[in-house]
PDB file of C-alpha atoms in Angstrom:
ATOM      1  CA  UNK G 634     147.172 -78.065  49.284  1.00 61.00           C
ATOM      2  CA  UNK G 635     150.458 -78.326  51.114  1.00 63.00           C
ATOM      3  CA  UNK G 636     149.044 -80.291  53.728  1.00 64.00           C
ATOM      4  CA  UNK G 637     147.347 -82.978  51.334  1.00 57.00           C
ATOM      5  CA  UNK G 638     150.853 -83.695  49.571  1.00 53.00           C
ATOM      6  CA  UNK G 639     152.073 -83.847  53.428  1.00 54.00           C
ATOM      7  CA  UNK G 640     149.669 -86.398  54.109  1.00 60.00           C
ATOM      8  CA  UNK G 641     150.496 -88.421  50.812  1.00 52.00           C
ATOM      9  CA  UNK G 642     153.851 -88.274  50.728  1.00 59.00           C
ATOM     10  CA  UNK G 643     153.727 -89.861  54.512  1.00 58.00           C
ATOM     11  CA  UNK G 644     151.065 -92.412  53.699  1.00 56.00           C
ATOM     12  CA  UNK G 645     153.521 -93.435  50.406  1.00 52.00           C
ATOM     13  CA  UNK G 646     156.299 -93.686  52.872  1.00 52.00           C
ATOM     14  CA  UNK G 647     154.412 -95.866  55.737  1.00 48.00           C
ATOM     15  CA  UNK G 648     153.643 -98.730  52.890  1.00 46.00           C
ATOM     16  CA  UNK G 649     156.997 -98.974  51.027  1.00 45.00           C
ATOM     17  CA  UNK G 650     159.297-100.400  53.876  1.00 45.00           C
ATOM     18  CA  UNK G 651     156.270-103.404  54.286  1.00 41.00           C
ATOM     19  CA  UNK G 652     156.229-104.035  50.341  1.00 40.00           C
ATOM     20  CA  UNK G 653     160.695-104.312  50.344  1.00 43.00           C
ATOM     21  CA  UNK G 654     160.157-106.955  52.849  1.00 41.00           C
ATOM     22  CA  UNK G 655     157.545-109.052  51.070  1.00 39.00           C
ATOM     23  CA  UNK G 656     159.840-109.013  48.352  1.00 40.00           C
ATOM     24  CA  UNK G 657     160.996-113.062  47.996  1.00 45.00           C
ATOM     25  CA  UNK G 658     162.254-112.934  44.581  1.00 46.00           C
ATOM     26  CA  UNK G 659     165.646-113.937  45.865  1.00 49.00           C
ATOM     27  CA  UNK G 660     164.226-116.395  48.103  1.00 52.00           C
ATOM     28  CA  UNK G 661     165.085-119.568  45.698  1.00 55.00           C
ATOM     29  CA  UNK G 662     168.616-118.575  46.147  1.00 67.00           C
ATOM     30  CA  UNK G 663     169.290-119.300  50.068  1.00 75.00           C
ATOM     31  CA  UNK G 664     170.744-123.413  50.925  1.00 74.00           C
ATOM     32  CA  UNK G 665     168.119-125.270  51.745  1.00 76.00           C
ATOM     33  CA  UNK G 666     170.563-128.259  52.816  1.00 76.00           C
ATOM     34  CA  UNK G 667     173.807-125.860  54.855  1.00 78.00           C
ATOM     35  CA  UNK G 668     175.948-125.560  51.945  1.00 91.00           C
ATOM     36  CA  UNK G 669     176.533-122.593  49.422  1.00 91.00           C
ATOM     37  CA  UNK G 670     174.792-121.798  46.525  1.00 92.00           C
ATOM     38  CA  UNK G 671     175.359-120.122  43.370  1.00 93.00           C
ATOM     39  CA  UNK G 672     173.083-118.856  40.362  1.00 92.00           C
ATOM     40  CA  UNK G 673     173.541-119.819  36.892  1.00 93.00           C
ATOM     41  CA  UNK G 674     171.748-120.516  33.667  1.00 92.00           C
ATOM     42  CA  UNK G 675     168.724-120.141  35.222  1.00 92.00           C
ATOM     43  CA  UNK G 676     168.986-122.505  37.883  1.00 94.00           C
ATOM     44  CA  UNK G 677     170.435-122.614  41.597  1.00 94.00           C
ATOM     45  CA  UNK G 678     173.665-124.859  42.190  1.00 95.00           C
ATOM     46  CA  UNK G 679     174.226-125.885  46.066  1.00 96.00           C
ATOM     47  CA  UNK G 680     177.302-127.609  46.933  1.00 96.00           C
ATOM     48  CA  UNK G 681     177.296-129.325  50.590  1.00 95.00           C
ATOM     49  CA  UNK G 682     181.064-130.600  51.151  1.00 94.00           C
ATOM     50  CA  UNK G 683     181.449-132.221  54.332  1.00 92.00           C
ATOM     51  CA  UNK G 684     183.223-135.492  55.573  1.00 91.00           C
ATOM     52  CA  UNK G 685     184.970-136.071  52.231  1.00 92.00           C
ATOM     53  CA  UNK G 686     182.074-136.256  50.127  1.00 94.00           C
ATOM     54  CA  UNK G 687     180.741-133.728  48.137  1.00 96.00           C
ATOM     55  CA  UNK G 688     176.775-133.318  46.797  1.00 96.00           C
ATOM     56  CA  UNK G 689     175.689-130.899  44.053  1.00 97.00           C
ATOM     57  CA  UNK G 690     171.962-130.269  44.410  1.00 96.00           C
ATOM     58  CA  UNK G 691     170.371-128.553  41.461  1.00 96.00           C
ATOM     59  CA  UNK G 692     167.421-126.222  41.467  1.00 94.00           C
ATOM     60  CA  UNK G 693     164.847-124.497  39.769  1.00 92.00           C
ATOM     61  CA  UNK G 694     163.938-122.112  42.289  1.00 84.00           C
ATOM     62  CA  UNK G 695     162.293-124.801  44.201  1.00 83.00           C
ATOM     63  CA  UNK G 696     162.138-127.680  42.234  1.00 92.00           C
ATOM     64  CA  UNK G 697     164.748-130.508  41.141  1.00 93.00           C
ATOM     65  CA  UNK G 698     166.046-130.809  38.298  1.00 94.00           C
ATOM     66  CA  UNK G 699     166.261-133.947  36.405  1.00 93.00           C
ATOM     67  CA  UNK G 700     170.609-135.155  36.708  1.00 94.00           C
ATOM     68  CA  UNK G 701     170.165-138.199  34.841  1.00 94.00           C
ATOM     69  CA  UNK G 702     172.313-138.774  31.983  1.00 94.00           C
ATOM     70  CA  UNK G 703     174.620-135.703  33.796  1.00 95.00           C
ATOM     71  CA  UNK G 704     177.969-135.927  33.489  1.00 94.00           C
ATOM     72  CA  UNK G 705     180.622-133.234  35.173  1.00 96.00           C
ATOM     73  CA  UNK G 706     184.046-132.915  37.371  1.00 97.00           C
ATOM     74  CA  UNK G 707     184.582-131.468  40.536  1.00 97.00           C
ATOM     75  CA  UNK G 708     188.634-129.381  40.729  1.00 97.00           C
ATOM     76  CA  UNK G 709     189.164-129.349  44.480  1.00 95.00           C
ATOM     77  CA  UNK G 710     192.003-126.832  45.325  1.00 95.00           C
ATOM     78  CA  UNK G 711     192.457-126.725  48.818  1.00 91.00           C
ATOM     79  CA  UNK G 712     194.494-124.286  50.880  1.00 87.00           C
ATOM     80  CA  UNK G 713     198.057-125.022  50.943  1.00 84.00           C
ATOM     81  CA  UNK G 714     197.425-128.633  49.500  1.00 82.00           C
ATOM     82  CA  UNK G 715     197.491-130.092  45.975  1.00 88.00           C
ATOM     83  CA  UNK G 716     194.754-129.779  43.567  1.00 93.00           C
ATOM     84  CA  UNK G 717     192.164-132.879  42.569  1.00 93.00           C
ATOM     85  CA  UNK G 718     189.733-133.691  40.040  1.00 96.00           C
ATOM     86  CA  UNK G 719     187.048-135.781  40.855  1.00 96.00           C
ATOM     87  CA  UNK G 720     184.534-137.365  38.671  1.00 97.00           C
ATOM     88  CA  UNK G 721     180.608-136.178  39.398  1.00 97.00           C
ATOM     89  CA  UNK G 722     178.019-138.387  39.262  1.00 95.00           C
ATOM     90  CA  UNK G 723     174.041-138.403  38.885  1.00 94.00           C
ATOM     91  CA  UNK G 724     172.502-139.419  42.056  1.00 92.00           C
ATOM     92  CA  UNK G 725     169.275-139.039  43.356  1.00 88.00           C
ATOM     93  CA  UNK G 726     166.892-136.217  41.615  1.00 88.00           C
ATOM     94  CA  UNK G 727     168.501-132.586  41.582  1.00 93.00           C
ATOM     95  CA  UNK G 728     171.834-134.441  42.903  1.00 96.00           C
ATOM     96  CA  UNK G 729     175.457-135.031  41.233  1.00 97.00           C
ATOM     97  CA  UNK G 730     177.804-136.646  44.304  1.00 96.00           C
ATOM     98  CA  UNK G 731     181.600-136.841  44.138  1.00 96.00           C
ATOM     99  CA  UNK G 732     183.291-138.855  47.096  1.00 95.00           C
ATOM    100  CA  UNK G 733     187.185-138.597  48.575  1.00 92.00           C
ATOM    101  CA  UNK G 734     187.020-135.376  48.578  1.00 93.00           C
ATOM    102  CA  UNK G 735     189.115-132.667  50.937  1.00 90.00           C
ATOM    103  CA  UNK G 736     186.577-130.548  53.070  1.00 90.00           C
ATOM    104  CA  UNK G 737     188.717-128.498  55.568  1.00 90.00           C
ATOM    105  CA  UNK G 738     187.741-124.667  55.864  1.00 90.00           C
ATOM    106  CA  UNK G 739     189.587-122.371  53.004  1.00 92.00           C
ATOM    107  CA  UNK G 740     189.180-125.644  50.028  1.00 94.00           C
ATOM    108  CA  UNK G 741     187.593-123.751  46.545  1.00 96.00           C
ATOM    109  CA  UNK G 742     185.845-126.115  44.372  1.00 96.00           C
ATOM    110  CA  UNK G 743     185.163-125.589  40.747  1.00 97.00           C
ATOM    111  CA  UNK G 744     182.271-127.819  39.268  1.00 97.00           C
ATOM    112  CA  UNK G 745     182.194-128.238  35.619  1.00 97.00           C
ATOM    113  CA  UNK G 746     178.948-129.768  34.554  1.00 97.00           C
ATOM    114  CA  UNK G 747     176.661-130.754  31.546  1.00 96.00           C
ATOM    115  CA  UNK G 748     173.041-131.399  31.962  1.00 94.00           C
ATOM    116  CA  UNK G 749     171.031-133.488  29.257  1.00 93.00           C
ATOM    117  CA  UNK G 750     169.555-131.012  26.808  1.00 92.00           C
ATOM    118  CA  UNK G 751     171.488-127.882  28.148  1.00 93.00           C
ATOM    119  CA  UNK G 752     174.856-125.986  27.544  1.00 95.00           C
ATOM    120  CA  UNK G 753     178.176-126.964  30.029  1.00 97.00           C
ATOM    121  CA  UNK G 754     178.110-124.504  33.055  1.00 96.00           C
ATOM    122  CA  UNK G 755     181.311-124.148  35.366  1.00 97.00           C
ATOM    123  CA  UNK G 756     180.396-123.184  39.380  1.00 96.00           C
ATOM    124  CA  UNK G 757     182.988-121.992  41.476  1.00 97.00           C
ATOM    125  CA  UNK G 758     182.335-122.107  45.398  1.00 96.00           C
ATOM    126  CA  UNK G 759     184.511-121.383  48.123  1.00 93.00           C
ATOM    127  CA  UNK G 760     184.696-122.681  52.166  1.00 86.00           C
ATOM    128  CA  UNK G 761     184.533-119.922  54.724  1.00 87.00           C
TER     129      UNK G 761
END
């Protein structure tokens, strides 16, 4: 008897380490375009700030959501400088764009945005 729970208990063990690693319910979550993302209502929020210009893309899990008719503001408070807003606007599908804006390492953004047919949502990301 002691043997058989021996042999269970280390057949249990030899198929739980494979099943943690086919877990991918986080998977939606990782940038798919080098910026950083962050979760909320429901949906991921990836900001990619680079050469002055700033692009929101907005996800569910994989696919884009609609940005028409989107209206929001980007606060740009960068390190040791003085704080902006700058207006966001619908671009391409799953996109909001703001443009003049300060990139260099350190800057925190906050987004404040409304989506047609959904409650405001405020996204704070930060430059390594």
């Amino acid at each position: 008897m002691r043997s058989l729970l021996l042999t269970l208990s280390a057949a249990c063990m030899t198929f739980v380490p494979s099943a943690a690693h086919a877990d991918d319910r986080f998977a939606h979550a990782q940038p798919r375009h080098g910026g950083i993302v962050v979760s909320a209502q429901h949906l991921d929020w990836e900001l990619v700030a680079r050469e002055g210009r700033a692009v929101l893309h907005v996800r569910d899990h994989a696919t884009p959501v609609e940005t028409a008719g989107a209206k929001g503001q980007l606060t740009v408070l960068p390190a040791g400088g003085e704080q902006a807003k700058v207006p966001l606007a619908a671009a391409a599908a799953g996109t909001l764009t703001a443009a003049g804006v300060p990139t260099a390492p350190g800057t925190r953004y906050v987004a404040s945005v409304v989506l047609p047919g959904r409650k405001p949502v405020q996204l704070r990301f930060a430059l390594p």
